mmCIF file with all atom_site columns, C-alpha atoms in Angstrom:
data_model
loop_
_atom_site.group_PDB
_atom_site.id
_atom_site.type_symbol
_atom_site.label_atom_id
_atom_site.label_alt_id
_atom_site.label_comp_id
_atom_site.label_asym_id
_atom_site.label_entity_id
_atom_site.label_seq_id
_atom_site.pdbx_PDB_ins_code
_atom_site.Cartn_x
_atom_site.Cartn_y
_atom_site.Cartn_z
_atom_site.occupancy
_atom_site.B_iso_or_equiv
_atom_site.pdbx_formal_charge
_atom_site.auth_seq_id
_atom_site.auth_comp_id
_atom_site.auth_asym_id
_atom_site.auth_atom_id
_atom_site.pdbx_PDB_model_num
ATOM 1  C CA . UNK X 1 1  ? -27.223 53.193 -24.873 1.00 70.00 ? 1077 UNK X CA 1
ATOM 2  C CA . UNK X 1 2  ? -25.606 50.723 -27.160 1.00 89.00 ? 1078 UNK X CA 1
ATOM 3  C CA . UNK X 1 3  ? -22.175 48.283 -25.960 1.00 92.00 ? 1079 UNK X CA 1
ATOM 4  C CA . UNK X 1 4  ? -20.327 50.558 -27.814 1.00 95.00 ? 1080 UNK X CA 1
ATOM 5  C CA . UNK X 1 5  ? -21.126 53.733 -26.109 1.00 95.00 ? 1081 UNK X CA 1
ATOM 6  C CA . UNK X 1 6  ? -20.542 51.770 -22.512 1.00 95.00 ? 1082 UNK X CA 1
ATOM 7  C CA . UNK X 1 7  ? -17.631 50.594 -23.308 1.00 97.00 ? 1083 UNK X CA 1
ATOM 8  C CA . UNK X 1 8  ? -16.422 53.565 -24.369 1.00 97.00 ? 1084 UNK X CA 1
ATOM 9  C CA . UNK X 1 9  ? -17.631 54.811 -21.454 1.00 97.00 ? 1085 UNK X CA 1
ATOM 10 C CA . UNK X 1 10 ? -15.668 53.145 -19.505 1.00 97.00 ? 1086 UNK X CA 1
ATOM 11 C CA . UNK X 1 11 ? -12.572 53.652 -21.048 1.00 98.00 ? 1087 UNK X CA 1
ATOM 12 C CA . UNK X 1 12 ? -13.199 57.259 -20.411 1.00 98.00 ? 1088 UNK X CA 1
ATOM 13 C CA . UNK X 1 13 ? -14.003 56.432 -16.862 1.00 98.00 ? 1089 UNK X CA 1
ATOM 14 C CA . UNK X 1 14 ? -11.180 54.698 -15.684 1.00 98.00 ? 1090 UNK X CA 1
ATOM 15 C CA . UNK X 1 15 ? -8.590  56.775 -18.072 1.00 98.00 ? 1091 UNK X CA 1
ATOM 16 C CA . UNK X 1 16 ? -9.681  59.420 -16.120 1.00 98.00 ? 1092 UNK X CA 1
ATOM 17 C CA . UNK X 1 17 ? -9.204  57.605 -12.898 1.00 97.00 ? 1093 UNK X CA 1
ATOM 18 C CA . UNK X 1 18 ? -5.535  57.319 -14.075 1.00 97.00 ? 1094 UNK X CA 1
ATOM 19 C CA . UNK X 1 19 ? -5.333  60.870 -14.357 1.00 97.00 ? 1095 UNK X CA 1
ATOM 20 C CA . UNK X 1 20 ? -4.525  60.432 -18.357 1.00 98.00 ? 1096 UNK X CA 1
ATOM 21 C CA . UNK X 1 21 ? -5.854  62.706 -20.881 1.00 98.00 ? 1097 UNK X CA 1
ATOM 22 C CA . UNK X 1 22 ? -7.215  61.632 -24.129 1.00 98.00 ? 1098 UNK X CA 1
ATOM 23 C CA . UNK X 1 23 ? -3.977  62.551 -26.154 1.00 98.00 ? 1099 UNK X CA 1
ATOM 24 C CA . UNK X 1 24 ? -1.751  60.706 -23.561 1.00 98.00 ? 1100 UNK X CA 1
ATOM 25 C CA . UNK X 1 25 ? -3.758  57.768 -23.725 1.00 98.00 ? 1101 UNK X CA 1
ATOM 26 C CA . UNK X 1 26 ? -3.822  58.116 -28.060 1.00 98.00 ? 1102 UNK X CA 1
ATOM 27 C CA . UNK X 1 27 ? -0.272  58.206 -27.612 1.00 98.00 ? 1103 UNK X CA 1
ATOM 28 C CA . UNK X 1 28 ? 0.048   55.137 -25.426 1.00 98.00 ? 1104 UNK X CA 1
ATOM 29 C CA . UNK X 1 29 ? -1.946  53.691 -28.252 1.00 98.00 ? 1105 UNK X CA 1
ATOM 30 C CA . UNK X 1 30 ? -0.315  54.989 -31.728 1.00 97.00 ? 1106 UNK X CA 1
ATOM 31 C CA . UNK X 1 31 ? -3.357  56.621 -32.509 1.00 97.00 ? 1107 UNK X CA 1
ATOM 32 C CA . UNK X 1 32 ? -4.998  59.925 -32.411 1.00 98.00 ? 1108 UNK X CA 1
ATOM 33 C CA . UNK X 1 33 ? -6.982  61.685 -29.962 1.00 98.00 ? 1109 UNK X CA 1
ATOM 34 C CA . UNK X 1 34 ? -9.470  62.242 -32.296 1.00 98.00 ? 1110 UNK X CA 1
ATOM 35 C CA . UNK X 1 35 ? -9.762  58.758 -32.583 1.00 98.00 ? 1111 UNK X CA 1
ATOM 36 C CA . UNK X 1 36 ? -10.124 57.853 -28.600 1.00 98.00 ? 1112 UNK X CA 1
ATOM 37 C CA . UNK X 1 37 ? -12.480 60.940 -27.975 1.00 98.00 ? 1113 UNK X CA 1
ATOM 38 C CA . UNK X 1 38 ? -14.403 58.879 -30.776 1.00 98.00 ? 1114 UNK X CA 1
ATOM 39 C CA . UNK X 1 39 ? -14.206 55.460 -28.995 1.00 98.00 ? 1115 UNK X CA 1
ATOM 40 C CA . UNK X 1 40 ? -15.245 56.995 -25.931 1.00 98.00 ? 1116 UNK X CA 1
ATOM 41 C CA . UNK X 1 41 ? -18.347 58.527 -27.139 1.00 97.00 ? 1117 UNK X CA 1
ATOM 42 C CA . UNK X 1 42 ? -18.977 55.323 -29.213 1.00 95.00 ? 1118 UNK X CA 1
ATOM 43 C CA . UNK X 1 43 ? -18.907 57.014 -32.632 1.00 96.00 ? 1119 UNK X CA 1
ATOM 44 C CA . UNK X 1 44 ? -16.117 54.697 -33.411 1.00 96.00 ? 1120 UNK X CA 1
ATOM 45 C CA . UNK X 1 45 ? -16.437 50.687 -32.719 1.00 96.00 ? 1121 UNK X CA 1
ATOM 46 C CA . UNK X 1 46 ? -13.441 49.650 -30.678 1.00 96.00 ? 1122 UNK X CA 1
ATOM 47 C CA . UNK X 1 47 ? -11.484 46.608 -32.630 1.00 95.00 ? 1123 UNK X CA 1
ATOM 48 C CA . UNK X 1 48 ? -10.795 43.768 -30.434 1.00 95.00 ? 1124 UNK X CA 1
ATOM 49 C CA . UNK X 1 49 ? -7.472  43.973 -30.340 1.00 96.00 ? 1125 UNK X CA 1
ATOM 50 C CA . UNK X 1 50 ? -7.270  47.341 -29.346 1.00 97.00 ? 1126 UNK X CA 1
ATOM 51 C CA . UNK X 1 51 ? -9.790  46.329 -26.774 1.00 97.00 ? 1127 UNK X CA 1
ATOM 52 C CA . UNK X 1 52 ? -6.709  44.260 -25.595 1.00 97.00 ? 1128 UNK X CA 1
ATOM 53 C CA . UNK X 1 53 ? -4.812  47.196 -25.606 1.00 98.00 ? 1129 UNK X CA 1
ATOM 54 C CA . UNK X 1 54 ? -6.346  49.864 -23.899 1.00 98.00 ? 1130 UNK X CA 1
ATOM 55 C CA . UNK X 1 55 ? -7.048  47.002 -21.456 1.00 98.00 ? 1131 UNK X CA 1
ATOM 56 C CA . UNK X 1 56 ? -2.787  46.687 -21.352 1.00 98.00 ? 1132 UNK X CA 1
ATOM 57 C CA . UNK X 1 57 ? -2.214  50.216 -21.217 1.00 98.00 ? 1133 UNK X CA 1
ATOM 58 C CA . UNK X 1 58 ? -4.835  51.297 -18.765 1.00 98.00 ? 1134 UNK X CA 1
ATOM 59 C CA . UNK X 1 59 ? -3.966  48.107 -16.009 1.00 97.00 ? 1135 UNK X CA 1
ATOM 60 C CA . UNK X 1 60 ? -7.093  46.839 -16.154 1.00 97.00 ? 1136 UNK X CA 1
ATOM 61 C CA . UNK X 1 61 ? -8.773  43.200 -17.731 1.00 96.00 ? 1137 UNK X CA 1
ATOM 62 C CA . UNK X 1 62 ? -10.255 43.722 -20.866 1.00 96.00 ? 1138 UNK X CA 1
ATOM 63 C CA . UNK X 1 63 ? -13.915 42.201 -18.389 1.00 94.00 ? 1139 UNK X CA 1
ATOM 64 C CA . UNK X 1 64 ? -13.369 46.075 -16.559 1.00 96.00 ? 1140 UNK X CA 1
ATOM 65 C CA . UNK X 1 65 ? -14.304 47.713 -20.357 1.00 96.00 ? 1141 UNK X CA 1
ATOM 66 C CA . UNK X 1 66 ? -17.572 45.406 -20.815 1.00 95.00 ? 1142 UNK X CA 1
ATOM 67 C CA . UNK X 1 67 ? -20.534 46.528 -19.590 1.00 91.00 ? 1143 UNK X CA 1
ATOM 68 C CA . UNK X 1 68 ? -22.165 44.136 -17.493 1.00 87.00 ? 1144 UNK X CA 1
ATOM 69 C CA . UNK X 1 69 ? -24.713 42.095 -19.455 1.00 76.00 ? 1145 UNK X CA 1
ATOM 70 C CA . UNK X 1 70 ? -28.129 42.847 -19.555 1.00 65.00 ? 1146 UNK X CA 1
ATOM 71 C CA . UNK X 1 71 ? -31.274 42.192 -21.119 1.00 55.00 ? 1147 UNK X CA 1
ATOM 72 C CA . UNK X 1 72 ? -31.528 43.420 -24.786 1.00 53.00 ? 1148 UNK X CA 1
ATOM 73 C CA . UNK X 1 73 ? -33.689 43.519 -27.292 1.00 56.00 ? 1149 UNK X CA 1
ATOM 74 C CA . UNK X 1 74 ? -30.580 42.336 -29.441 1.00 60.00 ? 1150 UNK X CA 1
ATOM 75 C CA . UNK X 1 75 ? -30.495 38.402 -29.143 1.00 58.00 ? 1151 UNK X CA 1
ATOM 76 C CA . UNK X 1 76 ? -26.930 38.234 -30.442 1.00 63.00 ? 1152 UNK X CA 1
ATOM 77 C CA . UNK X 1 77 ? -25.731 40.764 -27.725 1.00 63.00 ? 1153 UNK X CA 1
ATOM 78 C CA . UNK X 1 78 ? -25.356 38.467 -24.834 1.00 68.00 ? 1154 UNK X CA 1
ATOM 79 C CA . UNK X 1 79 ? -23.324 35.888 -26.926 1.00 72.00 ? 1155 UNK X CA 1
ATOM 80 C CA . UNK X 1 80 ? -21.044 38.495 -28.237 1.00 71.00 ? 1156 UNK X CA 1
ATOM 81 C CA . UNK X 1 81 ? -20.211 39.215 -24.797 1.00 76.00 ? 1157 UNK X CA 1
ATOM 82 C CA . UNK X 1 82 ? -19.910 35.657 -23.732 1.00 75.00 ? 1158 UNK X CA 1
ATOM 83 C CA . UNK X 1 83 ? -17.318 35.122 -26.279 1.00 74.00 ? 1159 UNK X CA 1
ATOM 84 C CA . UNK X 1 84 ? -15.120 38.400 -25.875 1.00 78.00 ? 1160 UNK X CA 1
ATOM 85 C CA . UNK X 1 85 ? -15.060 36.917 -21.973 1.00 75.00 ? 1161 UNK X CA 1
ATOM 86 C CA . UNK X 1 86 ? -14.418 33.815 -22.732 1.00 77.00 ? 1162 UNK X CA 1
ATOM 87 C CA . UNK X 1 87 ? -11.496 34.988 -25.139 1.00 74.00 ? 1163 UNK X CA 1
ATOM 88 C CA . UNK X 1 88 ? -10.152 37.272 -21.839 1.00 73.00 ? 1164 UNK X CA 1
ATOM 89 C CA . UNK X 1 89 ? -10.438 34.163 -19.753 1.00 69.00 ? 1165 UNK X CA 1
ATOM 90 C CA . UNK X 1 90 ? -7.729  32.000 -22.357 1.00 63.00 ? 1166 UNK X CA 1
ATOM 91 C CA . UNK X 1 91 ? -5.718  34.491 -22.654 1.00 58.00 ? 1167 UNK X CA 1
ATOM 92 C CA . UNK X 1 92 ? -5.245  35.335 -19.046 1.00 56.00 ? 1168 UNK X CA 1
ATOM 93 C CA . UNK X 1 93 ? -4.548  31.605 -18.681 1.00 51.00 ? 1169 UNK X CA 1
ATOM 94 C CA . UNK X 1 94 ? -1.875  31.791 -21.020 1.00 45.00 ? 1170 UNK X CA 1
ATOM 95 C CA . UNK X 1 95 ? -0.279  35.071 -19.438 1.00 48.00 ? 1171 UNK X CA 1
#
C-alpha cells in the first residue's frame, strides 16, 4: 500500500469516527464527494494544503493523517514525511 492510499485511509477512518459521510465532509471542504471517495481510496493525491484542511475540519493534526513511517523501498519516502512533520510542527508553533 502506497502513502497515498494510508493516508487516505485514514481520513476515511477517523471521518467515520466523526460520524460524517463522504458528502458532508466534501462539503466541509468545497469539493465533491467524488473527489474525497477518491482521496480516500488513494486514486487521487491529497494536496498539502488540503491535507491542512481535512486536518482543520476533522479536529485532528495533520501527524493523525500520516501513516507512521516505515521502511520502504522508496528512499525519498521517509524524507517526504520528515518534512510534511516538520511543516505541522511550525505551524502548530505559530497557532
Amino acid at each position: 500500500m502506497d502513502v497515498y492510499h494510508e493516508v487516505g485511509a485514514l481520513i476515511r477512518k477517523i471521518r467515520t469516527e466523526r460520524g460524517l459521510t463522504q458528502q458532508e465532509l466534501a462539503d466541509k471542504l468545497q469539493m465533491t464527494r467524488t473527489s474525497v471517495t477518491n482521496i480516500e481510496t488513494g486514486r487521487q493525491h491529497i494536496q498539502l494544503d488540503l491535507l491542512y484542511e481535512t486536518a482543520r475540519v476533522l479536529e485532528v493534526s495533520v501527524a493523525q493523517l500520516l501513516p507512521p513511517e516505515q521502511p520502504t523501498a522508496n528512499p525519498d519516502l521517509p524524507q517526504f514525511v520528515k518534512a510534511v512533520l516538520e511543516k505541522v510542527k511550525c505551524a502548530s508553533v505559530v497557532r
